[in-house]
């Protein structure tokens, strides 16, 4: 069952640049922690970050180098000037790499806008910015019973970072990414590691699993302690929990842990528009969770203490795979929005983590994160209901197209009307079953292929007219109940055939 959520955006502008006199410059050469914090504070939104000031620079200077760095928003290493992600165009299968406006800077969203044009694009690769090439691609089917993952709609959510338009990764059920096997340099068999991600605190759910971090090398649950991923979700796996979340949690396989053996009532959650979620684990006895508002302020420690005493977690048994948006066995039922994240080897210092949070705040993230705001819009029909795809954003071929209560975060209620007359959502088109023309033929979702049964022309009376059949999109007998299956019928100008594209 879907639940509507709201968001409030707050713009944080800039950071304070302080003069450093000779005394402090001399001290900085020997006191690394102070250098880390000041390095993060001298970055300004709207420009490439200063050398040594980005998250992987900070972690590396503290002796915990990045082994993976992923973002569709910005460089996470000051020397990086390569691609951030790859998009694939639905109309012809062509691909394009989306890079940076400048070295160490922000994504060139204009590249994506120009390439995707009147088609839709999916994010089909997220490049690792480290030299290890731990790239992420849509994951294979796993033992959870779910099929292979699809890539996220590339234009689903745009926000502002560093004063520039950028795109986040909108995760819906069925969307997810994974490394191929064990990733290079990622912790295994009880080695220490850390990770963070910047994600939405308003586009969240309670299903399994919106994770980023270490997972099995194959998409299967291989036992307790074989995962070590950070999550933000409304999942209260070990009761009691405080409030309704979302909470920053650790997915260590077979449990979403907030502290010690699971429950931790001191974790009060974080529902800010942007959330910094951090996890570190020494692999043997101890782990910590931290959360913060990515737009302002510092980090709050949610847990710093013992690993679970349940069997399998002391020591950990990580396998070194990397996941984004799913669980280790490819459980991909949850939702979330991802902007950036890294994984490091070793147990990060508090000073390094504080400096990373200061750098994140300096980015000036702004914009809502729970409402799709790309070129698509909703289609409302009889009773003010939305045109919706059955099965909650999974969008497979033959999925029923129906009426349902409008919900701001429901990806499959946002449609793009293309120049060729087609209407698409989650990478597929509104289609008449069997390319049929007879009265009463139902509509469904199907791969966009340019056939006549996928052409819909909006007419002055509000109807959506299909020229091939000579009939209109229709709600049987004007029904408005959730789950009403849509069809084609002789055009008659009734309320049952009035649809508004927003």
Short mmCIF file of C-alpha atoms in Angstrom, two decimals:
data_model
loop_
_atom_site.label_atom_id
_atom_site.label_comp_id
_atom_site.label_asym_id
_atom_site.label_seq_id
_atom_site.Cartn_x
_atom_site.Cartn_y
_atom_site.Cartn_z
CA UNK A 1 0.00 0.00 0.00
CA UNK A 2 1.40 3.38 -0.95
CA UNK A 3 1.61 6.18 1.59
CA UNK A 4 1.86 9.82 0.63
CA UNK A 5 4.70 11.78 2.10
CA UNK A 6 5.57 15.47 2.03
CA UNK A 7 8.89 17.35 1.83
CA UNK A 8 10.20 20.79 2.73
CA UNK A 9 13.23 22.17 0.90
CA UNK A 10 15.69 24.43 2.53
CA UNK A 11 18.50 26.21 0.65
CA UNK A 12 21.80 26.50 2.43
CA UNK A 13 24.11 29.05 0.81
CA UNK A 14 27.86 28.95 1.06
CA UNK A 15 30.35 28.47 3.85
CA UNK A 16 32.47 30.84 5.84
CA UNK A 17 36.03 31.24 4.58
CA UNK A 18 38.43 32.07 7.40
CA UNK A 19 41.92 33.50 7.13
CA UNK A 20 44.60 31.13 8.40
CA UNK A 21 47.63 32.91 9.87
CA UNK A 22 51.19 31.68 9.88
CA UNK A 23 50.90 29.99 13.24
CA UNK A 24 47.99 27.83 12.16
CA UNK A 25 49.62 27.05 8.83
CA UNK A 26 52.61 25.66 10.66
CA UNK A 27 50.37 23.71 13.02
CA UNK A 28 48.36 22.27 10.13
CA UNK A 29 51.46 20.51 8.82
CA UNK A 30 51.45 18.29 11.91
CA UNK A 31 47.81 18.19 13.00
CA UNK A 32 45.90 16.28 10.34
CA UNK A 33 42.44 16.52 11.88
CA UNK A 34 42.44 20.34 11.85
CA UNK A 35 43.63 20.27 8.27
CA UNK A 36 40.75 18.01 7.34
CA UNK A 37 38.11 20.28 8.82
CA UNK A 38 39.51 23.47 7.31
CA UNK A 39 39.96 21.75 3.96
CA UNK A 40 36.24 21.02 3.92
CA UNK A 41 35.28 24.54 4.94
CA UNK A 42 37.08 26.34 2.13
CA UNK A 43 34.86 24.94 -0.62
CA UNK A 44 32.22 27.19 -2.13
CA UNK A 45 29.02 26.16 -3.92
CA UNK A 46 28.89 27.01 -7.60
CA UNK A 47 32.56 26.34 -8.33
CA UNK A 48 34.91 23.40 -8.59
CA UNK A 49 35.99 22.39 -5.10
CA UNK A 50 39.41 23.40 -3.81
CA UNK A 51 42.17 20.81 -4.15
CA UNK A 52 42.09 18.30 -1.31
CA UNK A 53 38.65 19.37 -0.10
CA UNK A 54 36.34 16.70 -1.48
CA UNK A 55 35.18 13.61 0.46
CA UNK A 56 37.73 11.13 -0.94
CA UNK A 57 40.54 13.66 -0.49
CA UNK A 58 39.51 14.09 3.14
CA UNK A 59 39.25 10.37 3.84
CA UNK A 60 42.52 9.68 2.07
CA UNK A 61 44.39 12.30 4.08
CA UNK A 62 43.11 10.62 7.23
CA UNK A 63 44.48 7.23 6.20
CA UNK A 64 41.18 5.67 5.08
CA UNK A 65 41.23 5.93 1.28
CA UNK A 66 38.13 5.57 -0.88
CA UNK A 67 37.74 2.27 -2.69
CA UNK A 68 34.51 3.37 -4.41
CA UNK A 69 32.90 6.75 -5.09
CA UNK A 70 29.57 7.10 -6.89
CA UNK A 71 27.49 10.17 -7.71
CA UNK A 72 25.32 11.61 -10.47
CA UNK A 73 25.74 15.05 -8.90
CA UNK A 74 29.43 15.91 -8.54
CA UNK A 75 33.03 14.81 -8.36
CA UNK A 76 33.98 13.30 -5.01
CA UNK A 77 37.74 13.49 -5.71
CA UNK A 78 39.27 16.88 -6.55
CA UNK A 79 41.39 15.45 -9.39
CA UNK A 80 38.49 13.62 -11.05
CA UNK A 81 37.47 14.73 -14.52
CA UNK A 82 35.83 11.62 -15.98
CA UNK A 83 32.23 10.49 -16.52
CA UNK A 84 29.80 10.30 -13.61
CA UNK A 85 27.16 8.08 -15.18
CA UNK A 86 25.90 6.63 -18.43
CA UNK A 87 22.41 7.02 -19.87
CA UNK A 88 20.73 4.84 -22.48
CA UNK A 89 18.09 6.33 -24.77
CA UNK A 90 14.88 4.34 -25.15
CA UNK A 91 14.17 5.40 -28.73
CA UNK A 92 17.28 3.87 -30.30
CA UNK A 93 19.35 2.23 -27.54
CA UNK A 94 22.18 4.74 -27.93
CA UNK A 95 24.30 5.57 -24.89
CA UNK A 96 26.05 8.69 -23.63
CA UNK A 97 28.37 9.38 -20.72
CA UNK A 98 27.46 12.36 -18.56
CA UNK A 99 30.53 14.16 -17.25
CA UNK A 100 31.51 17.26 -15.32
CA UNK A 101 31.36 20.96 -16.03
CA UNK A 102 34.98 21.14 -14.82
CA UNK A 103 37.54 18.99 -13.02
CA UNK A 104 36.46 18.32 -9.46
CA UNK A 105 33.15 20.06 -10.14
CA UNK A 106 29.48 19.35 -10.79
CA UNK A 107 27.58 17.24 -13.31
CA UNK A 108 26.84 18.65 -16.75
CA UNK A 109 23.08 18.05 -16.74
CA UNK A 110 22.85 19.86 -20.07
CA UNK A 111 24.58 16.88 -21.72
CA UNK A 112 21.79 14.62 -20.53
CA UNK A 113 19.03 17.03 -21.53
CA UNK A 114 20.44 17.39 -25.04
CA UNK A 115 20.97 13.67 -25.57
CA UNK A 116 17.67 12.43 -24.18
CA UNK A 117 15.65 15.06 -26.07
CA UNK A 118 12.14 13.83 -26.85
CA UNK A 119 12.91 10.28 -25.76
CA UNK A 120 13.37 8.84 -22.28
CA UNK A 121 16.69 7.72 -20.83
CA UNK A 122 17.64 5.23 -18.16
CA UNK A 123 20.76 5.39 -16.01
CA UNK A 124 22.55 2.21 -17.04
CA UNK A 125 25.94 2.71 -15.38
CA UNK A 126 27.24 4.69 -12.40
CA UNK A 127 30.97 5.15 -12.71
CA UNK A 128 33.36 4.65 -9.81
CA UNK A 129 35.52 7.77 -9.56
CA UNK A 130 38.43 5.92 -7.92
CA UNK A 131 41.09 4.15 -9.97
CA UNK A 132 39.57 0.79 -9.02
CA UNK A 133 36.74 1.01 -11.59
CA UNK A 134 34.08 -0.38 -9.25
CA UNK A 135 31.28 0.71 -11.57
CA UNK A 136 27.65 -0.15 -10.86
CA UNK A 137 25.13 -1.45 -13.40
CA UNK A 138 21.52 -2.74 -13.03
CA UNK A 139 21.73 -5.88 -10.93
CA UNK A 140 20.83 -9.45 -11.89
CA UNK A 141 17.97 -11.45 -10.44
CA UNK A 142 18.73 -12.86 -7.01
CA UNK A 143 17.43 -15.37 -4.51
CA UNK A 144 14.79 -12.92 -3.22
CA UNK A 145 12.53 -14.03 -6.06
CA UNK A 146 12.64 -10.66 -7.79
CA UNK A 147 13.70 -10.38 -11.41
CA UNK A 148 16.68 -8.47 -12.74
CA UNK A 149 16.84 -4.77 -11.90
CA UNK A 150 16.17 -1.98 -14.37
CA UNK A 151 18.00 1.33 -14.55
CA UNK A 152 16.43 4.41 -13.00
CA UNK A 153 14.68 6.98 -15.17
CA UNK A 154 17.46 9.52 -15.71
CA UNK A 155 15.23 12.59 -15.63
CA UNK A 156 12.92 11.60 -12.77
CA UNK A 157 14.34 14.07 -10.26
CA UNK A 158 16.40 17.21 -10.75
CA UNK A 159 17.72 19.30 -7.86
CA UNK A 160 20.32 22.02 -7.42
CA UNK A 161 23.86 21.46 -6.17
CA UNK A 162 26.65 24.01 -6.26
CA UNK A 163 24.23 26.37 -7.99
CA UNK A 164 23.81 23.94 -10.90
CA UNK A 165 20.95 21.76 -12.10
CA UNK A 166 21.81 18.09 -11.45
CA UNK A 167 19.94 14.78 -11.40
CA UNK A 168 19.56 12.31 -8.54
CA UNK A 169 18.89 8.58 -8.85
CA UNK A 170 15.20 7.90 -8.19
CA UNK A 171 14.91 4.36 -6.83
CA UNK A 172 11.53 2.67 -7.20
CA UNK A 173 10.65 -1.00 -6.73
CA UNK A 174 12.50 -2.92 -9.43
CA UNK A 175 15.35 -0.39 -9.74
CA UNK A 176 18.78 -1.24 -8.38
CA UNK A 177 22.51 -1.42 -9.11
CA UNK A 178 25.35 -3.76 -8.29
CA UNK A 179 29.04 -4.32 -8.91
CA UNK A 180 30.08 -7.35 -10.92
CA UNK A 181 31.20 -9.87 -8.30
CA UNK A 182 33.51 -8.77 -5.49
CA UNK A 183 34.67 -5.19 -6.03
CA UNK A 184 38.33 -4.20 -5.97
CA UNK A 185 39.65 -3.20 -2.55
CA UNK A 186 36.32 -3.45 -0.71
CA UNK A 187 36.48 -5.00 2.77
CA UNK A 188 36.11 -8.77 3.13
CA UNK A 189 36.18 -11.27 6.02
CA UNK A 190 36.16 -8.88 8.96
CA UNK A 191 38.25 -6.03 7.55
CA UNK A 192 37.43 -2.51 8.72
CA UNK A 193 35.51 -0.14 6.46
CA UNK A 194 33.30 2.95 6.30
CA UNK A 195 30.65 4.35 3.99
CA UNK A 196 28.32 7.30 3.60
CA UNK A 197 25.56 8.35 1.27
CA UNK A 198 23.50 11.47 0.71
CA UNK A 199 19.90 10.42 0.16
CA UNK A 200 16.35 11.69 0.53
CA UNK A 201 14.75 11.66 3.96
CA UNK A 202 11.30 12.11 2.43
CA UNK A 203 11.21 9.61 -0.46
CA UNK A 204 11.53 6.52 1.73
CA UNK A 205 9.72 3.29 2.53
CA UNK A 206 9.75 0.30 4.85
CA UNK A 207 10.27 -2.55 2.38
CA UNK A 208 13.62 -4.22 1.70
CA UNK A 209 15.97 -2.58 0.87
CA UNK A 210 17.31 0.88 0.05
CA UNK A 211 20.97 0.15 0.79
CA UNK A 212 24.36 1.42 -0.29
CA UNK A 213 27.52 -0.44 0.59
CA UNK A 214 29.10 -3.86 1.04
CA UNK A 215 27.09 -6.93 0.06
CA UNK A 216 27.49 -10.49 -1.11
CA UNK A 217 29.54 -11.02 -4.26
CA UNK A 218 26.53 -12.80 -5.76
CA UNK A 219 22.85 -11.80 -5.25
CA UNK A 220 22.11 -14.33 -2.52
CA UNK A 221 21.69 -14.22 1.26
CA UNK A 222 24.71 -16.19 2.43
CA UNK A 223 24.24 -15.56 6.14
CA UNK A 224 24.61 -13.15 9.05
CA UNK A 225 27.44 -10.66 8.77
CA UNK A 226 27.94 -11.08 5.03
CA UNK A 227 26.71 -7.53 4.38
CA UNK A 228 27.74 -4.13 5.74
CA UNK A 229 25.64 -1.49 4.01
CA UNK A 230 24.17 1.82 5.19
CA UNK A 231 20.43 2.31 4.78
CA UNK A 232 17.81 4.98 5.35
CA UNK A 233 14.30 3.61 5.65
CA UNK A 234 11.20 3.41 7.81
CA UNK A 235 12.02 -0.22 8.56
CA UNK A 236 11.70 -1.03 12.27
CA UNK A 237 13.21 -4.49 11.98
CA UNK A 238 14.01 -4.84 15.69
CA UNK A 239 11.36 -3.30 17.93
CA UNK A 240 11.06 -1.06 19.79
CA UNK A 241 11.96 1.93 17.60
CA UNK A 242 11.51 5.61 18.43
CA UNK A 243 9.04 7.52 16.26
CA UNK A 244 8.21 6.56 12.70
CA UNK A 245 11.60 7.20 11.07
CA UNK A 246 13.17 7.20 8.65
CA UNK A 247 16.21 5.93 10.50
CA UNK A 248 19.83 5.56 9.48
CA UNK A 249 20.45 1.84 9.87
CA UNK A 250 23.04 -0.82 9.13
CA UNK A 251 22.05 -3.74 6.93
CA UNK A 252 24.43 -6.48 8.05
CA UNK A 253 22.24 -9.20 6.48
CA UNK A 254 19.18 -10.67 8.12
CA UNK A 255 18.51 -7.50 10.05
CA UNK A 256 18.35 -3.70 9.83
CA UNK A 257 20.37 -2.72 12.90
CA UNK A 258 20.06 0.57 14.76
CA UNK A 259 22.34 -0.51 17.60
CA UNK A 260 23.94 -3.52 19.32
CA UNK A 261 21.54 -6.43 18.71
CA UNK A 262 19.13 -4.31 16.67
CA UNK A 263 16.88 -2.04 18.71
CA UNK A 264 18.14 1.39 19.77
CA UNK A 265 15.54 3.84 21.08
CA UNK A 266 18.15 6.63 21.08
CA UNK A 267 17.94 6.63 17.27
CA UNK A 268 15.22 9.22 16.77
CA UNK A 269 15.40 9.23 12.98
CA UNK A 270 15.98 11.93 10.39
CA UNK A 271 13.30 13.10 7.95
CA UNK A 272 15.10 16.13 6.52
CA UNK A 273 14.87 16.61 2.76
CA UNK A 274 18.49 15.51 2.34
CA UNK A 275 20.11 13.11 4.80
CA UNK A 276 23.77 12.24 5.29
CA UNK A 277 23.85 8.60 6.41
CA UNK A 278 27.16 7.17 7.69
CA UNK A 279 28.27 3.73 8.78
CA UNK A 280 31.64 2.43 9.94
CA UNK A 281 32.57 -1.03 11.16
CA UNK A 282 35.88 -2.35 12.44
CA UNK A 283 34.82 -5.81 11.33
CA UNK A 284 35.53 -7.42 14.68
CA UNK A 285 33.75 -5.87 17.66
CA UNK A 286 32.49 -2.35 16.97
CA UNK A 287 30.40 -0.30 14.57
CA UNK A 288 28.89 3.19 14.48
CA UNK A 289 25.99 4.95 12.78
CA UNK A 290 25.75 8.71 12.21
CA UNK A 291 23.17 10.91 10.56
CA UNK A 292 22.86 14.55 9.65
CA UNK A 293 21.01 17.08 7.57
CA UNK A 294 22.96 17.40 4.32
CA UNK A 295 21.91 21.04 4.01
CA UNK A 296 23.03 22.33 7.40
CA UNK A 297 24.74 21.45 10.66
CA UNK A 298 26.84 18.55 11.79
CA UNK A 299 26.48 14.83 12.39
CA UNK A 300 24.66 13.13 15.23
CA UNK A 301 25.97 9.79 16.45
CA UNK A 302 23.09 7.32 16.54
CA UNK A 303 25.17 4.38 17.70
CA UNK A 304 28.81 3.80 18.60
CA UNK A 305 29.33 0.50 20.30
CA UNK A 306 29.29 -3.26 20.05
CA UNK A 307 28.50 -5.33 17.00
CA UNK A 308 25.57 -7.71 17.46
CA UNK A 309 26.23 -10.73 19.64
CA UNK A 310 23.86 -12.77 17.47
CA UNK A 311 25.81 -15.42 15.60
CA UNK A 312 27.79 -14.37 12.56
CA UNK A 313 28.53 -10.72 13.21
CA UNK A 314 31.69 -11.07 15.35
CA UNK A 315 33.75 -11.11 13.27
CA UNK A 316 32.01 -9.92 10.13
CA UNK A 317 32.10 -12.01 6.94
CA UNK A 318 31.81 -9.35 4.24
CA UNK A 319 32.15 -10.51 0.65
CA UNK A 320 33.08 -7.19 -0.97
CA UNK A 321 30.24 -6.72 -3.44
CA UNK A 322 28.65 -3.25 -3.81
CA UNK A 323 24.90 -2.59 -3.98
CA UNK A 324 22.80 0.54 -4.45
CA UNK A 325 19.03 0.57 -3.93
CA UNK A 326 18.57 -3.14 -3.14
CA UNK A 327 19.35 -5.78 -0.55
CA UNK A 328 22.12 -8.33 -0.82
CA UNK A 329 19.83 -10.98 -2.37
CA UNK A 330 18.44 -8.36 -4.77
CA UNK A 331 15.39 -7.59 -2.64
CA UNK A 332 14.34 -4.51 -4.59
CA UNK A 333 10.96 -3.56 -3.17
CA UNK A 334 11.91 -0.30 -1.46
CA UNK A 335 12.23 3.28 -2.70
CA UNK A 336 14.66 6.13 -2.14
CA UNK A 337 16.68 8.85 -3.84
CA UNK A 338 20.48 8.71 -4.00
CA UNK A 339 22.80 11.62 -4.76
CA UNK A 340 26.31 10.60 -3.73
CA UNK A 341 28.22 8.05 -1.68
CA UNK A 342 31.64 6.54 -1.04
CA UNK A 343 33.14 3.46 0.54
CA UNK A 344 36.53 3.50 2.30
CA UNK A 345 38.97 0.94 3.63
CA UNK A 346 39.82 1.23 7.32
CA UNK A 347 37.88 2.70 10.24
CA UNK A 348 37.35 6.45 9.59
CA UNK A 349 38.12 9.02 12.27
CA UNK A 350 35.41 11.26 13.68
CA UNK A 351 37.39 14.26 12.45
CA UNK A 352 37.35 12.96 8.88
CA UNK A 353 33.62 12.28 9.02
CA UNK A 354 32.93 15.74 10.41
CA UNK A 355 34.99 17.28 7.61
CA UNK A 356 33.09 15.26 5.01
CA UNK A 357 29.77 16.47 6.43
CA UNK A 358 31.03 20.08 6.29
CA UNK A 359 31.92 19.58 2.64
CA UNK A 360 28.50 18.09 1.88
CA UNK A 361 26.78 21.08 3.49
CA UNK A 362 28.94 23.42 1.41
CA UNK A 363 27.42 21.94 -1.77
CA UNK A 364 24.16 23.76 -1.07
CA UNK A 365 21.77 20.96 -2.03
CA UNK A 366 18.28 22.36 -2.67
CA UNK A 367 14.96 21.23 -4.10
CA UNK A 368 12.31 18.71 -3.13
CA UNK A 369 13.38 15.08 -3.17
CA UNK A 370 10.06 13.21 -2.99
CA UNK A 371 8.20 14.45 -6.09
CA UNK A 372 9.25 13.54 -9.65
CA UNK A 373 9.88 16.87 -11.37
CA UNK A 374 11.31 15.98 -14.79
CA UNK A 375 9.52 16.50 -18.13
CA UNK A 376 6.76 14.12 -17.12
CA UNK A 377 3.46 14.99 -15.45
CA UNK A 378 0.41 13.28 -14.07
CA UNK A 379 -2.74 12.39 -16.04
CA UNK A 380 -5.94 12.84 -14.09
CA UNK A 381 -9.16 11.23 -15.21
CA UNK A 382 -12.68 10.54 -13.91
CA UNK A 383 -13.15 11.45 -10.27
CA UNK A 384 -9.79 13.23 -10.19
CA UNK A 385 -8.05 9.86 -10.07
CA UNK A 386 -4.61 9.40 -11.63
CA UNK A 387 -3.72 7.13 -14.54
CA UNK A 388 -1.54 4.55 -12.81
CA UNK A 389 0.30 1.30 -13.54
CA UNK A 390 -0.50 -1.73 -11.40
CA UNK A 391 2.17 -3.37 -9.22
CA UNK A 392 3.67 -0.25 -7.64
CA UNK A 393 6.29 1.16 -10.01
CA UNK A 394 7.66 -2.17 -11.22
CA UNK A 395 6.47 -1.51 -14.77
CA UNK A 396 6.79 -4.86 -16.55
CA UNK A 397 5.30 -5.57 -19.97
CA UNK A 398 1.55 -6.34 -19.77
CA UNK A 399 1.15 -4.42 -16.48
CA UNK A 400 -2.43 -3.15 -16.20
CA UNK A 401 -3.08 0.58 -16.63
CA UNK A 402 -5.74 1.74 -14.22
CA UNK A 403 -7.13 4.57 -12.11
CA UNK A 404 -5.73 5.08 -8.61
CA UNK A 405 -5.54 7.74 -5.93
CA UNK A 406 -2.92 10.32 -6.91
CA UNK A 407 0.29 10.02 -4.85
CA UNK A 408 3.13 12.48 -5.18
CA UNK A 409 5.97 9.95 -5.10
CA UNK A 410 4.40 7.26 -7.33
CA UNK A 411 6.76 7.11 -10.30
CA UNK A 412 4.28 5.20 -12.46
CA UNK A 413 1.78 8.06 -12.24
CA UNK A 414 4.14 10.45 -14.05
CA UNK A 415 3.88 10.28 -17.85
CA UNK A 416 5.78 11.92 -20.69
CA UNK A 417 3.81 12.87 -23.84
CA UNK A 418 6.23 12.51 -26.74
CA UNK A 419 6.27 14.23 -30.12
CA UNK A 420 5.13 10.99 -31.80
CA UNK A 421 1.99 10.92 -29.63
CA UNK A 422 3.09 8.15 -27.28
CA UNK A 423 2.71 8.36 -23.51
CA UNK A 424 5.45 6.70 -21.47
CA UNK A 425 6.23 6.02 -17.83
CA UNK A 426 9.00 3.99 -16.17
CA UNK A 427 10.50 3.29 -19.58
CA UNK A 428 7.42 1.81 -21.31
CA UNK A 429 4.42 3.11 -23.25
CA UNK A 430 0.64 3.19 -22.82
CA UNK A 431 -0.40 0.48 -25.27
CA UNK A 432 -3.62 -1.13 -26.54
CA UNK A 433 -3.43 -4.88 -25.96
CA UNK A 434 -2.55 -6.69 -29.17
CA UNK A 435 -2.58 -3.39 -31.06
CA UNK A 436 -6.35 -3.88 -31.02
CA UNK A 437 -9.07 -1.59 -32.31
CA UNK A 438 -12.32 -3.09 -30.96
CA UNK A 439 -14.54 -1.47 -28.35
CA UNK A 440 -13.60 -2.64 -24.88
CA UNK A 441 -9.99 -3.55 -25.64
CA UNK A 442 -8.01 -2.85 -22.51
CA UNK A 443 -4.78 -0.88 -22.31
CA UNK A 444 -1.51 -1.94 -20.72
CA UNK A 445 2.13 -0.99 -20.41
CA UNK A 446 4.45 -2.26 -23.16
CA UNK A 447 7.85 -1.53 -24.67
CA UNK A 448 7.68 1.60 -26.80
CA UNK A 449 7.71 0.43 -30.43
CA UNK A 450 5.93 3.13 -32.45
CA UNK A 451 2.86 1.07 -33.36
CA UNK A 452 -0.52 2.71 -33.85
CA UNK A 453 -1.82 1.34 -30.56
CA UNK A 454 0.61 3.61 -28.71
CA UNK A 455 -0.50 6.93 -30.23
CA UNK A 456 -2.67 9.21 -28.08
CA UNK A 457 -3.74 12.66 -29.23
CA UNK A 458 -5.26 15.04 -26.70
CA UNK A 459 -8.41 16.69 -28.09
CA UNK A 460 -10.19 19.87 -27.10
CA UNK A 461 -12.88 18.00 -25.12
CA UNK A 462 -10.18 16.40 -22.93
CA UNK A 463 -10.29 12.97 -24.54
CA UNK A 464 -7.18 10.98 -25.45
CA UNK A 465 -7.86 9.80 -29.01
CA UNK A 466 -6.19 6.81 -30.63
CA UNK A 467 -6.21 7.44 -34.44
CA UNK A 468 -5.62 3.82 -35.45
CA UNK A 469 -8.73 2.53 -33.71
CA UNK A 470 -10.72 5.74 -33.99
CA UNK A 471 -11.60 5.33 -30.31
CA UNK A 472 -10.84 7.10 -27.02
CA UNK A 473 -9.29 6.13 -23.70
CA UNK A 474 -12.22 5.30 -21.43
CA UNK A 475 -13.11 4.33 -17.87
CA UNK A 476 -15.86 1.68 -18.06
CA UNK A 477 -19.21 3.29 -17.21
CA UNK A 478 -17.33 6.25 -15.75
CA UNK A 479 -16.06 4.23 -12.78
CA UNK A 480 -13.64 6.00 -10.44
CA UNK A 481 -12.67 3.31 -7.93
CA UNK A 482 -9.05 2.38 -7.30
CA UNK A 483 -8.02 -0.36 -9.69
CA UNK A 484 -10.49 0.51 -12.46
CA UNK A 485 -8.92 -0.92 -15.62
CA UNK A 486 -8.86 1.50 -18.57
CA UNK A 487 -9.88 0.58 -22.13
CA UNK A 488 -10.73 2.10 -25.50
CA UNK A 489 -14.32 2.92 -26.48
CA UNK A 490 -16.27 4.92 -29.03
CA UNK A 491 -15.59 8.59 -28.40
CA UNK A 492 -18.67 10.12 -26.80
CA UNK A 493 -17.54 13.25 -24.93
CA UNK A 494 -18.59 11.86 -21.54
CA UNK A 495 -16.81 12.41 -18.24
CA UNK A 496 -15.54 8.84 -18.52
CA UNK A 497 -13.25 10.00 -21.34
CA UNK A 498 -11.91 13.26 -19.96
CA UNK A 499 -8.26 13.12 -19.07
CA UNK A 500 -6.03 16.07 -18.20
CA UNK A 501 -2.25 16.01 -18.78
CA UNK A 502 -0.53 18.12 -16.14
#
